[in-house]
Tab-separated table of C-alpha atoms and ligand atoms in Angstrom:
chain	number	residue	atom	x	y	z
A	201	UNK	CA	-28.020	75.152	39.333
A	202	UNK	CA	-27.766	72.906	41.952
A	203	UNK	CA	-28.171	74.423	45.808
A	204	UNK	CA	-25.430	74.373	47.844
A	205	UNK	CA	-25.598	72.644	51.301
A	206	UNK	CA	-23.133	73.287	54.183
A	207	UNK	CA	-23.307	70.789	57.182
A	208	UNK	CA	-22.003	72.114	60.247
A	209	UNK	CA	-21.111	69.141	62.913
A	210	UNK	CA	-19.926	68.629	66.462
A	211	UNK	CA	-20.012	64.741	67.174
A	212	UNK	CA	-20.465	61.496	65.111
A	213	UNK	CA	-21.931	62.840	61.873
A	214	UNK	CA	-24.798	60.092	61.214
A	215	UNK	CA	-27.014	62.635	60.473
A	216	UNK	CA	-24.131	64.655	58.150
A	217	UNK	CA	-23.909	60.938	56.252
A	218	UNK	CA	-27.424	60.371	55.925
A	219	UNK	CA	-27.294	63.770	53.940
A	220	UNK	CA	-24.448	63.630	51.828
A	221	UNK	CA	-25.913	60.015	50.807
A	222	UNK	CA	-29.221	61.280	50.146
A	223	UNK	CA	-28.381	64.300	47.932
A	224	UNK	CA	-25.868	62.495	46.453
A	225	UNK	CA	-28.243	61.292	43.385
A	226	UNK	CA	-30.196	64.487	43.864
A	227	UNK	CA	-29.683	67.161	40.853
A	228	UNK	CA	-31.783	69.713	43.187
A	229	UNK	CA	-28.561	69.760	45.596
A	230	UNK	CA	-25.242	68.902	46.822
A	231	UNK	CA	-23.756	69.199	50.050
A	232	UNK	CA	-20.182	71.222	49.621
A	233	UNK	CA	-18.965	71.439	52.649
A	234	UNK	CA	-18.572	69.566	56.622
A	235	UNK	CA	-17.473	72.181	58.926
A	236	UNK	CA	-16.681	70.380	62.268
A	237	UNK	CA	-16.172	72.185	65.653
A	238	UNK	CA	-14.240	68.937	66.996
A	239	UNK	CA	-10.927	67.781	66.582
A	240	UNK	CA	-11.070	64.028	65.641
A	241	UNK	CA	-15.229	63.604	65.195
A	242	UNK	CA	-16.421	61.351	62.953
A	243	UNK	CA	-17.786	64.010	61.045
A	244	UNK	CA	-14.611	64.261	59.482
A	245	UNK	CA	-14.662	60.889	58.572
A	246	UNK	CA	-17.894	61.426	57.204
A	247	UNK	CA	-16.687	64.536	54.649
A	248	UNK	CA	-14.389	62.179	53.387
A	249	UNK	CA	-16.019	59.425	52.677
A	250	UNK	CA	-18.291	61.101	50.376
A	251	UNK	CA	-15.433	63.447	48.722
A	252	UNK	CA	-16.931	66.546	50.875
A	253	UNK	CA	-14.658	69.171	52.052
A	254	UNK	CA	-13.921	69.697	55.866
A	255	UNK	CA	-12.042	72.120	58.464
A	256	UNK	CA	-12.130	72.671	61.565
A	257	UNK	CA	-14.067	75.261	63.058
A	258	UNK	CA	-12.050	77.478	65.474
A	259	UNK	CA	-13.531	78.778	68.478
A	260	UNK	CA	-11.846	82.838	68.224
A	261	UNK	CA	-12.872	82.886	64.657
A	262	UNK	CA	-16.655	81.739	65.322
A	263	UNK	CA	-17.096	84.168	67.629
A	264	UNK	CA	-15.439	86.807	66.277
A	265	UNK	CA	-16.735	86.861	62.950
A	266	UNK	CA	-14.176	85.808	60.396
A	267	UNK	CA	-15.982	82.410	60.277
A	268	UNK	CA	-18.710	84.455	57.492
A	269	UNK	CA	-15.770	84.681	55.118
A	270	UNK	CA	-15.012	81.505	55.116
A	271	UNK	CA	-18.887	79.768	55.283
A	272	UNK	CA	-18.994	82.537	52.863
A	273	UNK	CA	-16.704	81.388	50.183
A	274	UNK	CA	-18.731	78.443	49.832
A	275	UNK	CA	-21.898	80.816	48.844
A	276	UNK	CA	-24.672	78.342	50.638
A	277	UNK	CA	-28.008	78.597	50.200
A	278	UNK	CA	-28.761	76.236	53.131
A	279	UNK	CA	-26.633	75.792	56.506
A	280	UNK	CA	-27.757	72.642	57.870
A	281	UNK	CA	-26.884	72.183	61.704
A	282	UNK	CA	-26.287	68.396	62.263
A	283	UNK	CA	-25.839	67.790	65.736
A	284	UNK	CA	-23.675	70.659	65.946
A	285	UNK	CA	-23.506	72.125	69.428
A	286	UNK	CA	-22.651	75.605	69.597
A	287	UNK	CA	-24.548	78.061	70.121
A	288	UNK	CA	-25.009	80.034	66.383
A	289	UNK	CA	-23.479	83.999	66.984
A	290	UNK	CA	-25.849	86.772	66.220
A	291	UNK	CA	-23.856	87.651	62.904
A	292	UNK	CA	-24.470	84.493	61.409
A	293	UNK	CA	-28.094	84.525	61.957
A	294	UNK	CA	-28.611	87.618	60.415
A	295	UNK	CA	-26.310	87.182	57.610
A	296	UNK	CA	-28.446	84.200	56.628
A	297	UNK	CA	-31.952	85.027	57.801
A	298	UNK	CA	-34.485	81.527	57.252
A	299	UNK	CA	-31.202	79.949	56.031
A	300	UNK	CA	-30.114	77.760	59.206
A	301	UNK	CA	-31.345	75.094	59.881
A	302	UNK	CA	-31.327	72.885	62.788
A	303	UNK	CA	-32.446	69.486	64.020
A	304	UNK	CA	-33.403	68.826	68.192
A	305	UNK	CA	-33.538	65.105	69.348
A	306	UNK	CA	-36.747	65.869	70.937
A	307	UNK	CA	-40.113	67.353	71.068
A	308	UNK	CA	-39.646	70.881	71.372
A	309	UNK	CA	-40.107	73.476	72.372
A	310	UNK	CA	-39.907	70.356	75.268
A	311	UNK	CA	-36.280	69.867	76.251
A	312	UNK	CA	-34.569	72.453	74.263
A	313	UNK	CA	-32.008	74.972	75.394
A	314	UNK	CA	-28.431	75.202	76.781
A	315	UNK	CA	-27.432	71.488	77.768
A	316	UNK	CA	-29.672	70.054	76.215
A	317	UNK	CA	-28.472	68.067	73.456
A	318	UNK	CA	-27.663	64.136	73.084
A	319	UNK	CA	-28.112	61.811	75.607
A	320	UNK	CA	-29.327	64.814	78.548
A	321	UNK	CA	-32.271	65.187	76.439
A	322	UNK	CA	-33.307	61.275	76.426
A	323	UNK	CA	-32.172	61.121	80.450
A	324	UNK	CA	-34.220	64.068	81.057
A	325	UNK	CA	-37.023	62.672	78.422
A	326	UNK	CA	-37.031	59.416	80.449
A	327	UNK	CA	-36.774	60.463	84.319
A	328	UNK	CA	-40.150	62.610	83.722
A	329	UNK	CA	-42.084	59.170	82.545
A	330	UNK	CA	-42.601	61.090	79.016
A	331	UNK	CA	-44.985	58.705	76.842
A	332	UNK	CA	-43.568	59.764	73.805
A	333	UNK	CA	-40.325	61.995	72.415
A	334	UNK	CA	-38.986	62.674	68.509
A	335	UNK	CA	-37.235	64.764	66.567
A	336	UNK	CA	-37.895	68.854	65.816
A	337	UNK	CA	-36.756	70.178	62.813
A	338	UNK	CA	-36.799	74.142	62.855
A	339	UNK	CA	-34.912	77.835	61.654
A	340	UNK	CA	-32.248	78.850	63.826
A	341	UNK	CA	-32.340	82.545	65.733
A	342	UNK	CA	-30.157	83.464	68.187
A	343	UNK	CA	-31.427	81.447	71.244
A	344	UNK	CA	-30.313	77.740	71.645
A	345	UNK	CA	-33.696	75.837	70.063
A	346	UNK	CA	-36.176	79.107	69.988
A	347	UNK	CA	-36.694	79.323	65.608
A	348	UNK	CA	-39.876	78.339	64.114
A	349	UNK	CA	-40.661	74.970	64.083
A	350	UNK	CA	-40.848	73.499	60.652
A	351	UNK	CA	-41.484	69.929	61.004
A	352	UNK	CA	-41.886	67.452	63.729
A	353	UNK	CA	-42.392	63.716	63.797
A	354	UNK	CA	-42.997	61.328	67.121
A	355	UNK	CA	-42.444	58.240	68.839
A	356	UNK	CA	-44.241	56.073	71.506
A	357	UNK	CA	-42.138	55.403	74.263
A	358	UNK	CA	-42.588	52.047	76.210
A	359	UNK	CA	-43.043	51.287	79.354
A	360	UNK	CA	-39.342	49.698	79.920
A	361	UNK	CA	-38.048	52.320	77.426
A	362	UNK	CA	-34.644	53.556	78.623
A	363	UNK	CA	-32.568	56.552	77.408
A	364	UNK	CA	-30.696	54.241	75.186
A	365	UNK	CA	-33.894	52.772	74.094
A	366	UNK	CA	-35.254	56.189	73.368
A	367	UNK	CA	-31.962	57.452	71.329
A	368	UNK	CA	-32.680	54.985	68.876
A	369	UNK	CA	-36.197	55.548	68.241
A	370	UNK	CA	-35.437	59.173	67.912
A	371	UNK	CA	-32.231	58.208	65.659
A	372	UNK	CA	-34.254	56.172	63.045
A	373	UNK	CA	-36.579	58.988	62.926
A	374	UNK	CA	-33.811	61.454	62.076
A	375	UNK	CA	-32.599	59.145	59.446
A	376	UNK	CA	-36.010	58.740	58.148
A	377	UNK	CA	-37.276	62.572	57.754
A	378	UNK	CA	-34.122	65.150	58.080
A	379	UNK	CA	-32.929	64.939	54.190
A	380	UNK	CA	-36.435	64.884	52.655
A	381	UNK	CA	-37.533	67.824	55.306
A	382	UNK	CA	-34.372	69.500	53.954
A	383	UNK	CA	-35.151	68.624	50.311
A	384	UNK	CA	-38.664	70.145	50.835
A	385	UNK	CA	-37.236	73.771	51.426
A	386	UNK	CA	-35.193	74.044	48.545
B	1804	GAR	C1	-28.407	63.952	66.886
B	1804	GAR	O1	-29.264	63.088	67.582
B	1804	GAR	C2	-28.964	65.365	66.918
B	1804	GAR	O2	-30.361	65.433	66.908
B	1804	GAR	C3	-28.428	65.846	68.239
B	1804	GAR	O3	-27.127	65.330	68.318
B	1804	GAR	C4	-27.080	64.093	67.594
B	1804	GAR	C5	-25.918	64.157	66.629
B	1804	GAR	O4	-25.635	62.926	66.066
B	1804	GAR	N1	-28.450	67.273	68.294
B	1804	GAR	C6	-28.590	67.955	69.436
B	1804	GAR	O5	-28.689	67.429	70.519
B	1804	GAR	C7	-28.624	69.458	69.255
B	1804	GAR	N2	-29.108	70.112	70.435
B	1804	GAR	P1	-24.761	62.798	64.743
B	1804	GAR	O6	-23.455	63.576	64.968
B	1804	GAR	O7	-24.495	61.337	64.636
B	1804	GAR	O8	-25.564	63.348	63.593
């Protein structure tokens, strides 16, 4: 039986493609569902291109609970947080305990926590003259970017290295590791 990955999104969904491409000649999983928090992201676009279904996430019904029954009815074994920028709700951490996963655009537990996610974290990466940055890949709990760490990787930043500059290195590092890090847990 194949596992069953569910993507969770907020923004562009590069990392959500990279995934669905990966496991898409995998017979150890398949990812079965995008759920998007943004009207309009690309990580719609995404869900379709690879034939992967997609709804919106609403706001009420993340907070308030119903959102287990319907993450539910898709019976995951892995929720995969791909740049998805809410903050996860007590009741879905502990109705899948080691089962959410998240990736950080940075070196945590260095530049982690509320607003810091995309482009803040490379500013704020930057504007303290850091030599290097990467990506953290690591189990969700209930505080923004506080699970254990599960895998790291790094990148040298140069000396004319600006935010941009740094997104990318950090990018092709997320395309490089995230599926085989999540392909190394199942
Ligand atoms: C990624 O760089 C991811 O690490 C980051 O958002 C980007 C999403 O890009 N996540 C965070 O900042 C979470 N705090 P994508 O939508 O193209 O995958």
């Amino acid at each position: 039986m194949k596992k069953r990955l569910v993507i969770l999104a907020s923004g562009g969904g590069s990392n959500a493609d990279n995934i669905c491409t990966y496991f898409k000649s995998s017979n150890r999983a398949e990812v079965v569902l995008i759920a998007c928090n943004k009207a309009g992201a690309g990580a719609f676009e995404v869900a379709q291109k690879h034939g992967v279904e997609s709804f919106l996430i609403d706001k009420e019904s993340f907070h308030n609970g119903d959102f287990l029954q319907l993450i539910n009815d898709y019976r995951p074994d892995l929720i995969i947080l791909a740049g998805f920028l809410w903050r996860v709700p007590a009741y879905l951490v502990s109705a899948f305990p080691d089962k959410i996963l998240n990736i950080h655009p940075a070196l945590l537990p260095k530049y982690g926590g509320k607003g810091m996610y995309g482009h803040f974290v490379h500013e704020a990466v930057v504007a303290n003259g850091e030599k290097e940055s990467g990506i953290t890949v690591h189990w969700v709990n209930e505080h923004y970017d506080e699970g254990a760490i599960l895998f790291q990787a790094t990148a040298t930043i140069d000396e004319n290295d600006g935010p941009k500059e740094v997104e990318q290195k950090v990018r092709a590092l997320e395309i490089a590791h995230f599926p085989q890090v999540i392909d190394s847990l199942l």
